[in-house]
mmCIF file of C-alpha atoms in Angstrom:
data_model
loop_
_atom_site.group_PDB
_atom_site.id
_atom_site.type_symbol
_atom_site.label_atom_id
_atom_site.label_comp_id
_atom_site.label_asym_id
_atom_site.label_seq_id
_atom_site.Cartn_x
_atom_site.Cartn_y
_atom_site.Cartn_z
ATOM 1 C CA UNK A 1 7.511 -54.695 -14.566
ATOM 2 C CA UNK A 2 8.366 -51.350 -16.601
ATOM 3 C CA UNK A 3 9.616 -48.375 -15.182
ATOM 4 C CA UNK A 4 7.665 -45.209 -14.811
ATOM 5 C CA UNK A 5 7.939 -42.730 -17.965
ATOM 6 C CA UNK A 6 10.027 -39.737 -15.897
ATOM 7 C CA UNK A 7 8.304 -36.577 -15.036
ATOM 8 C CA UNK A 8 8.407 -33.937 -17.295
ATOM 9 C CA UNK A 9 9.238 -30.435 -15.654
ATOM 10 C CA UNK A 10 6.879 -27.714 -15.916
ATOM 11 C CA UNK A 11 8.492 -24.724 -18.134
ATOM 12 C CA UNK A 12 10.364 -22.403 -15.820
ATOM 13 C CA UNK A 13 8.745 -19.461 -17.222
ATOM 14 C CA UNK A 14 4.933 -20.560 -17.747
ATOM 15 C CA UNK A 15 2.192 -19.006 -16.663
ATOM 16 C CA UNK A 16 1.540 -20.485 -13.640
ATOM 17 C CA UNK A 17 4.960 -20.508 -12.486
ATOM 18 C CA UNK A 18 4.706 -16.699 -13.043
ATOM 19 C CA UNK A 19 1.499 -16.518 -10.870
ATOM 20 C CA UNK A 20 3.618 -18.759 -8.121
ATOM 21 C CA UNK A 21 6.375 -16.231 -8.165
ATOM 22 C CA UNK A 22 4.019 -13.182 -7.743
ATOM 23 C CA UNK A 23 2.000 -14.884 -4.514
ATOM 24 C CA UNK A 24 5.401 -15.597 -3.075
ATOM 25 C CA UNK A 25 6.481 -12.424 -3.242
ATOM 26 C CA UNK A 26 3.468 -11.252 -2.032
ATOM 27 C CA UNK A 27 3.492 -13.828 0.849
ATOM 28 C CA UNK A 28 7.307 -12.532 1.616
ATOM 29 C CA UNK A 29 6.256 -9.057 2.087
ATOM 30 C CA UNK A 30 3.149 -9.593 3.735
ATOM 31 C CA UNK A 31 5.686 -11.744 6.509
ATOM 32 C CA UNK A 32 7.948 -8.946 6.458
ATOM 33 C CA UNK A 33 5.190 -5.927 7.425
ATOM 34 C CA UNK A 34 3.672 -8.649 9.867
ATOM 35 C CA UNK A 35 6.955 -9.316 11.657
ATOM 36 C CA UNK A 36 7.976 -5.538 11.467
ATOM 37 C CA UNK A 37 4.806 -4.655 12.968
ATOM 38 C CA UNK A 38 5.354 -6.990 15.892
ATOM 39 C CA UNK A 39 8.816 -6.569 17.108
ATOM 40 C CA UNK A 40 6.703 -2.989 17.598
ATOM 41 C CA UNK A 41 4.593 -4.433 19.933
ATOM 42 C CA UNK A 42 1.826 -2.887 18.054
ATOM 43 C CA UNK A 43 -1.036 -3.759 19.756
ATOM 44 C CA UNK A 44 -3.405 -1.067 18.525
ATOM 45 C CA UNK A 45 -5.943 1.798 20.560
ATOM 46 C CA UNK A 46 -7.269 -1.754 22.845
ATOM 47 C CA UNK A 47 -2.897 -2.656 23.523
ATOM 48 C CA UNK A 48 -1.897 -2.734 27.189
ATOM 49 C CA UNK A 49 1.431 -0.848 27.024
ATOM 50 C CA UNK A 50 2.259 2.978 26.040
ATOM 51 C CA UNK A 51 4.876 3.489 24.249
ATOM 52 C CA UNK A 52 6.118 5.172 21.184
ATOM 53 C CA UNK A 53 8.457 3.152 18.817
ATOM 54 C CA UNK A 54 9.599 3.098 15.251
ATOM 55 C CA UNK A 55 9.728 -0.370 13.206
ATOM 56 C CA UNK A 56 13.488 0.680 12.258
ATOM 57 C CA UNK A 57 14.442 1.176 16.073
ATOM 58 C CA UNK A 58 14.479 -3.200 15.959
ATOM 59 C CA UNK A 59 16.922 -5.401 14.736
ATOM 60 C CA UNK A 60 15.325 -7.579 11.702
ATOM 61 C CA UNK A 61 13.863 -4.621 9.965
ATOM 62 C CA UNK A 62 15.392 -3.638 6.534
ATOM 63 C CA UNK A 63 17.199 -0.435 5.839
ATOM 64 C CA UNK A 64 15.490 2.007 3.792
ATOM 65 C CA UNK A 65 16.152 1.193 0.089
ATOM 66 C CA UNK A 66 16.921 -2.551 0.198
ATOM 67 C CA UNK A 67 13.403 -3.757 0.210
ATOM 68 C CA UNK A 68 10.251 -1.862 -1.587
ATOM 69 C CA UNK A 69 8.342 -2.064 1.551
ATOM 70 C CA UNK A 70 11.558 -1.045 4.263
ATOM 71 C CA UNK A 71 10.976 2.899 3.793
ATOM 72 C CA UNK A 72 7.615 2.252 4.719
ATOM 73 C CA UNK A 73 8.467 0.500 8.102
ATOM 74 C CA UNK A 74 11.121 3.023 9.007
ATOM 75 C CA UNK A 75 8.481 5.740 9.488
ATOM 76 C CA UNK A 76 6.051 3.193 11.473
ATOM 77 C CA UNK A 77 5.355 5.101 14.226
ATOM 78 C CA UNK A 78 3.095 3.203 17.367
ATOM 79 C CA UNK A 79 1.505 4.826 19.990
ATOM 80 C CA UNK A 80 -0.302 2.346 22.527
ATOM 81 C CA UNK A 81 -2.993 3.350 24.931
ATOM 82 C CA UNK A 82 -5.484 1.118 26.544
ATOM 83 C CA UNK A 83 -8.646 1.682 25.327
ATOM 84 C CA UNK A 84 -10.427 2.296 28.585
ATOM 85 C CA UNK A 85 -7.985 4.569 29.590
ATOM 86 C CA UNK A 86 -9.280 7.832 30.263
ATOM 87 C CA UNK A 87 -8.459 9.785 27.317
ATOM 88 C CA UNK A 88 -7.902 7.012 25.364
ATOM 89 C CA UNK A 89 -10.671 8.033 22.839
ATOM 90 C CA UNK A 90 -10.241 11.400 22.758
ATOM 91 C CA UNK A 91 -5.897 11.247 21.724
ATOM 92 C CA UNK A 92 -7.007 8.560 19.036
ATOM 93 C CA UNK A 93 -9.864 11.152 18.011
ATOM 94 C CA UNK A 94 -6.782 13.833 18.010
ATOM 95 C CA UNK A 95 -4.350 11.514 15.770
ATOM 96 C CA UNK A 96 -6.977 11.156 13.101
ATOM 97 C CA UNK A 97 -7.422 14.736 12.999
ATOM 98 C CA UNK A 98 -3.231 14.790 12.246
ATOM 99 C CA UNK A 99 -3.610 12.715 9.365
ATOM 100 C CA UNK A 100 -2.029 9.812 11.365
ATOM 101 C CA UNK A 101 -3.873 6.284 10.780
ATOM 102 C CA UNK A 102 -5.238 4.774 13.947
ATOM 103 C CA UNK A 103 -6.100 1.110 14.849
ATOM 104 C CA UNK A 104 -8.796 0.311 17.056
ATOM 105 C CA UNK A 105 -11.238 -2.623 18.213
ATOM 106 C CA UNK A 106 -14.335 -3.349 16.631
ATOM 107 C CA UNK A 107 -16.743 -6.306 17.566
ATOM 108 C CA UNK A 108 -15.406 -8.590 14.865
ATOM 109 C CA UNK A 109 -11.462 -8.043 14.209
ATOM 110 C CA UNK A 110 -9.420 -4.878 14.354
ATOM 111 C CA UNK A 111 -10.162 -1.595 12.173
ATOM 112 C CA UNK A 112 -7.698 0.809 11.277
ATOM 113 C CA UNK A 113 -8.889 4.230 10.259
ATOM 114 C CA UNK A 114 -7.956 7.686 8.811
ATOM 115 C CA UNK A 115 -9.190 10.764 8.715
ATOM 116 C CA UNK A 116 -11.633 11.299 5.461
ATOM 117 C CA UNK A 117 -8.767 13.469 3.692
ATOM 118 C CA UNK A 118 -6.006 11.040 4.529
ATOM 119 C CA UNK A 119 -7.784 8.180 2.809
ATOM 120 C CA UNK A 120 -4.743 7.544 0.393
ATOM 121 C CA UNK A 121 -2.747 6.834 3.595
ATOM 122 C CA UNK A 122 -5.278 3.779 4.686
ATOM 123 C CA UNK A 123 -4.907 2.813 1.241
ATOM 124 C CA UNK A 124 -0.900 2.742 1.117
ATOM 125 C CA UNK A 125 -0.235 1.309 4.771
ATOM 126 C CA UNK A 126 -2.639 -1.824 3.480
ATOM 127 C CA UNK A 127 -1.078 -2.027 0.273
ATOM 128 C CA UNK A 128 -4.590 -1.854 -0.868
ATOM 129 C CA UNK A 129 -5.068 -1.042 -4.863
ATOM 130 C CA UNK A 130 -7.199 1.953 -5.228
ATOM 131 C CA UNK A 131 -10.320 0.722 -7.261
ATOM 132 C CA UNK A 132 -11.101 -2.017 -3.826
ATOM 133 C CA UNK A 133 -12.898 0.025 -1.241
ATOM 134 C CA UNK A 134 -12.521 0.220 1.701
ATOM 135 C CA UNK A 135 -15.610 -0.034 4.307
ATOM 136 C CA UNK A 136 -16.962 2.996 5.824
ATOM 137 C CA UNK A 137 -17.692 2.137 9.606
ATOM 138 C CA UNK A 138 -21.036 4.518 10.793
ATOM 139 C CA UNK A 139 -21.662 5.497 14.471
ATOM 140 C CA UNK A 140 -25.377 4.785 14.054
ATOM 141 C CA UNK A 141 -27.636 3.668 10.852
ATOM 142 C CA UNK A 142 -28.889 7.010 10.955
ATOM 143 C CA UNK A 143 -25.601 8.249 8.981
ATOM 144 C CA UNK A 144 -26.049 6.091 6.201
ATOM 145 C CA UNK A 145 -28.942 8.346 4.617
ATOM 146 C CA UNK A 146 -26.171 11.318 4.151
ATOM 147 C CA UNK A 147 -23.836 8.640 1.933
ATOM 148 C CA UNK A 148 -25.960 6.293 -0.128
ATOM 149 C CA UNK A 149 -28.843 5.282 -1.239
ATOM 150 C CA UNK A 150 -30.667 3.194 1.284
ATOM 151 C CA UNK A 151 -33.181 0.636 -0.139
ATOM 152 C CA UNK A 152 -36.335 -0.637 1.740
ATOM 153 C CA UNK A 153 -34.282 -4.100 2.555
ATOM 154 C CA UNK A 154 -31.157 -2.474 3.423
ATOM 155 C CA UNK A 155 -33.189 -0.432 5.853
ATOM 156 C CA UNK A 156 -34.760 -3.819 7.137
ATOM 157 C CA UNK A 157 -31.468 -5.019 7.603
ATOM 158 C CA UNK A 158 -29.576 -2.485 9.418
ATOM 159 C CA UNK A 159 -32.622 -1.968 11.869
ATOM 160 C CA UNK A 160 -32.823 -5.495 12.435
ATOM 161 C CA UNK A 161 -28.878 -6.371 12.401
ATOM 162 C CA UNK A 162 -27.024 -2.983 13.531
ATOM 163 C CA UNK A 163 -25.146 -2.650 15.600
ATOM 164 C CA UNK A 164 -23.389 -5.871 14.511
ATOM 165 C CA UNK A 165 -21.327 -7.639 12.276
ATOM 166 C CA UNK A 166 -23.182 -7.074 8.849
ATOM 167 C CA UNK A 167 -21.519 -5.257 6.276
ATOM 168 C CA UNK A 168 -24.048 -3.921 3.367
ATOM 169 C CA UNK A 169 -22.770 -2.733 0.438
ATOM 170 C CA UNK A 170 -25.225 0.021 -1.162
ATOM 171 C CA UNK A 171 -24.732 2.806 -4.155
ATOM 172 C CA UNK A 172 -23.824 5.621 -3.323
ATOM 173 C CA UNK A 173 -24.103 9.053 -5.606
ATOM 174 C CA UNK A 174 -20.771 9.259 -7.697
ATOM 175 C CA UNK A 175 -19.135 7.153 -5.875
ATOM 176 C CA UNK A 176 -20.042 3.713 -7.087
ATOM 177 C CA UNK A 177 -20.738 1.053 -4.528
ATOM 178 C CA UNK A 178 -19.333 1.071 -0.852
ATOM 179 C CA UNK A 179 -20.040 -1.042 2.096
ATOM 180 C CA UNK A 180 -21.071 -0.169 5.348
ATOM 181 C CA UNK A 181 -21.094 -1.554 9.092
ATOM 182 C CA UNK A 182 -22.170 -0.168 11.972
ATOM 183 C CA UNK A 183 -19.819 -1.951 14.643
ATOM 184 C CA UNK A 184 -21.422 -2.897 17.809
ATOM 185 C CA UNK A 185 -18.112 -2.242 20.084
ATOM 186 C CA UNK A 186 -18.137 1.082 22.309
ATOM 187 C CA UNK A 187 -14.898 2.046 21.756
ATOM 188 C CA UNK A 188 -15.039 2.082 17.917
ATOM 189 C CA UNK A 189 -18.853 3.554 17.697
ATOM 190 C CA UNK A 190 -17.084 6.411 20.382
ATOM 191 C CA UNK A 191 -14.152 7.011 18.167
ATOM 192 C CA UNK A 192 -16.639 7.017 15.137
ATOM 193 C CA UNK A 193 -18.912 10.004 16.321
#
């Protein structure tokens, strides 16, 4: 019986070892925010302590400087309120108004928002590039005449699906496309008006 020809290794520095390299590095950081964020307790506007910590204040978390991503977490700042507390609302209405980014629950998964001239924050704290949108959350379908242009189905759709979980994306006047959703959560269509 003859042997097996041996493997031959893949180049060290070909292209897909390349992309491998990028999504672990990606994957390393994204670990790194996610366990920063937790030894926070973060729990967002809906989390069942108060308190006000910094991601630096917890053993585990880099030093500013040694990782891209550490300065970020040492000015991680969490303030917890339940979200029928009474108030609750209102200081997460407040905190927008700062410029600070808030997270809060909406029927499908957690939102985090910023005020509409502290965008570029939302954009940095999600590590999101700048040409992927992010979804504009409405209080009521009403709103989305003032930001794009609404089609006879997309009208058919929100009246028929809002509040819920549908996101529709629509054109809007010099701004290219953006999505909208009108969450069906009280908290989050509060926070939103």
């Amino acid at each position: 019986m003859a042997a097996a020809p041996p493997a031959r290794a893949r180049p060290p520095f070909s292209a897909g070892a390349r992309a491998r390299d990028r999504c672990a590095h990606r994957q390393r950081l994204r670990r790194c925010r996610r366990a920063a964020l937790r030894s926070t307790g973060a729990r967002g506007v809906a989390g069942s302590r108060q308190s006000v910590r910094s991601a630096a204040d917890h053993r585990g978390v880099a030093r500013a400087g040694s990782t891209p991503r550490a300065a970020y977490h040492r000015l991680v700042k969490t303030r917890l309120l339940k979200a029928d507390a009474p108030g609750a609302v209102e200081e997460a209405a407040a905190a927008l108004a700062r410029g600070e980014l808030v997270a809060f629950p909406t029927d499908t998964v957690y939102g985090l928002s910023a005020g509409q001239e502290h965008v570029r924050k939302l954009y940095g704290a999600k590590d999101r590039p700048q040409e992927k949108r992010i979804p504009v959350l409405l209080s009521d379908a009403s709103n989305l005449e003032a930001s794009a242009i609404v089609t006879p189905a997309a009208r058919a759709l929100a009246q028929k699906y809002w509040p819920g979980p549908l996101t529709i994306v629509l054109v809007a006047p010099r701004r290219g496309t953006l999505a909208f959703r009108v969450p069906d959560h009280p908290v989050a269509r509060r926070l939103i008006a």
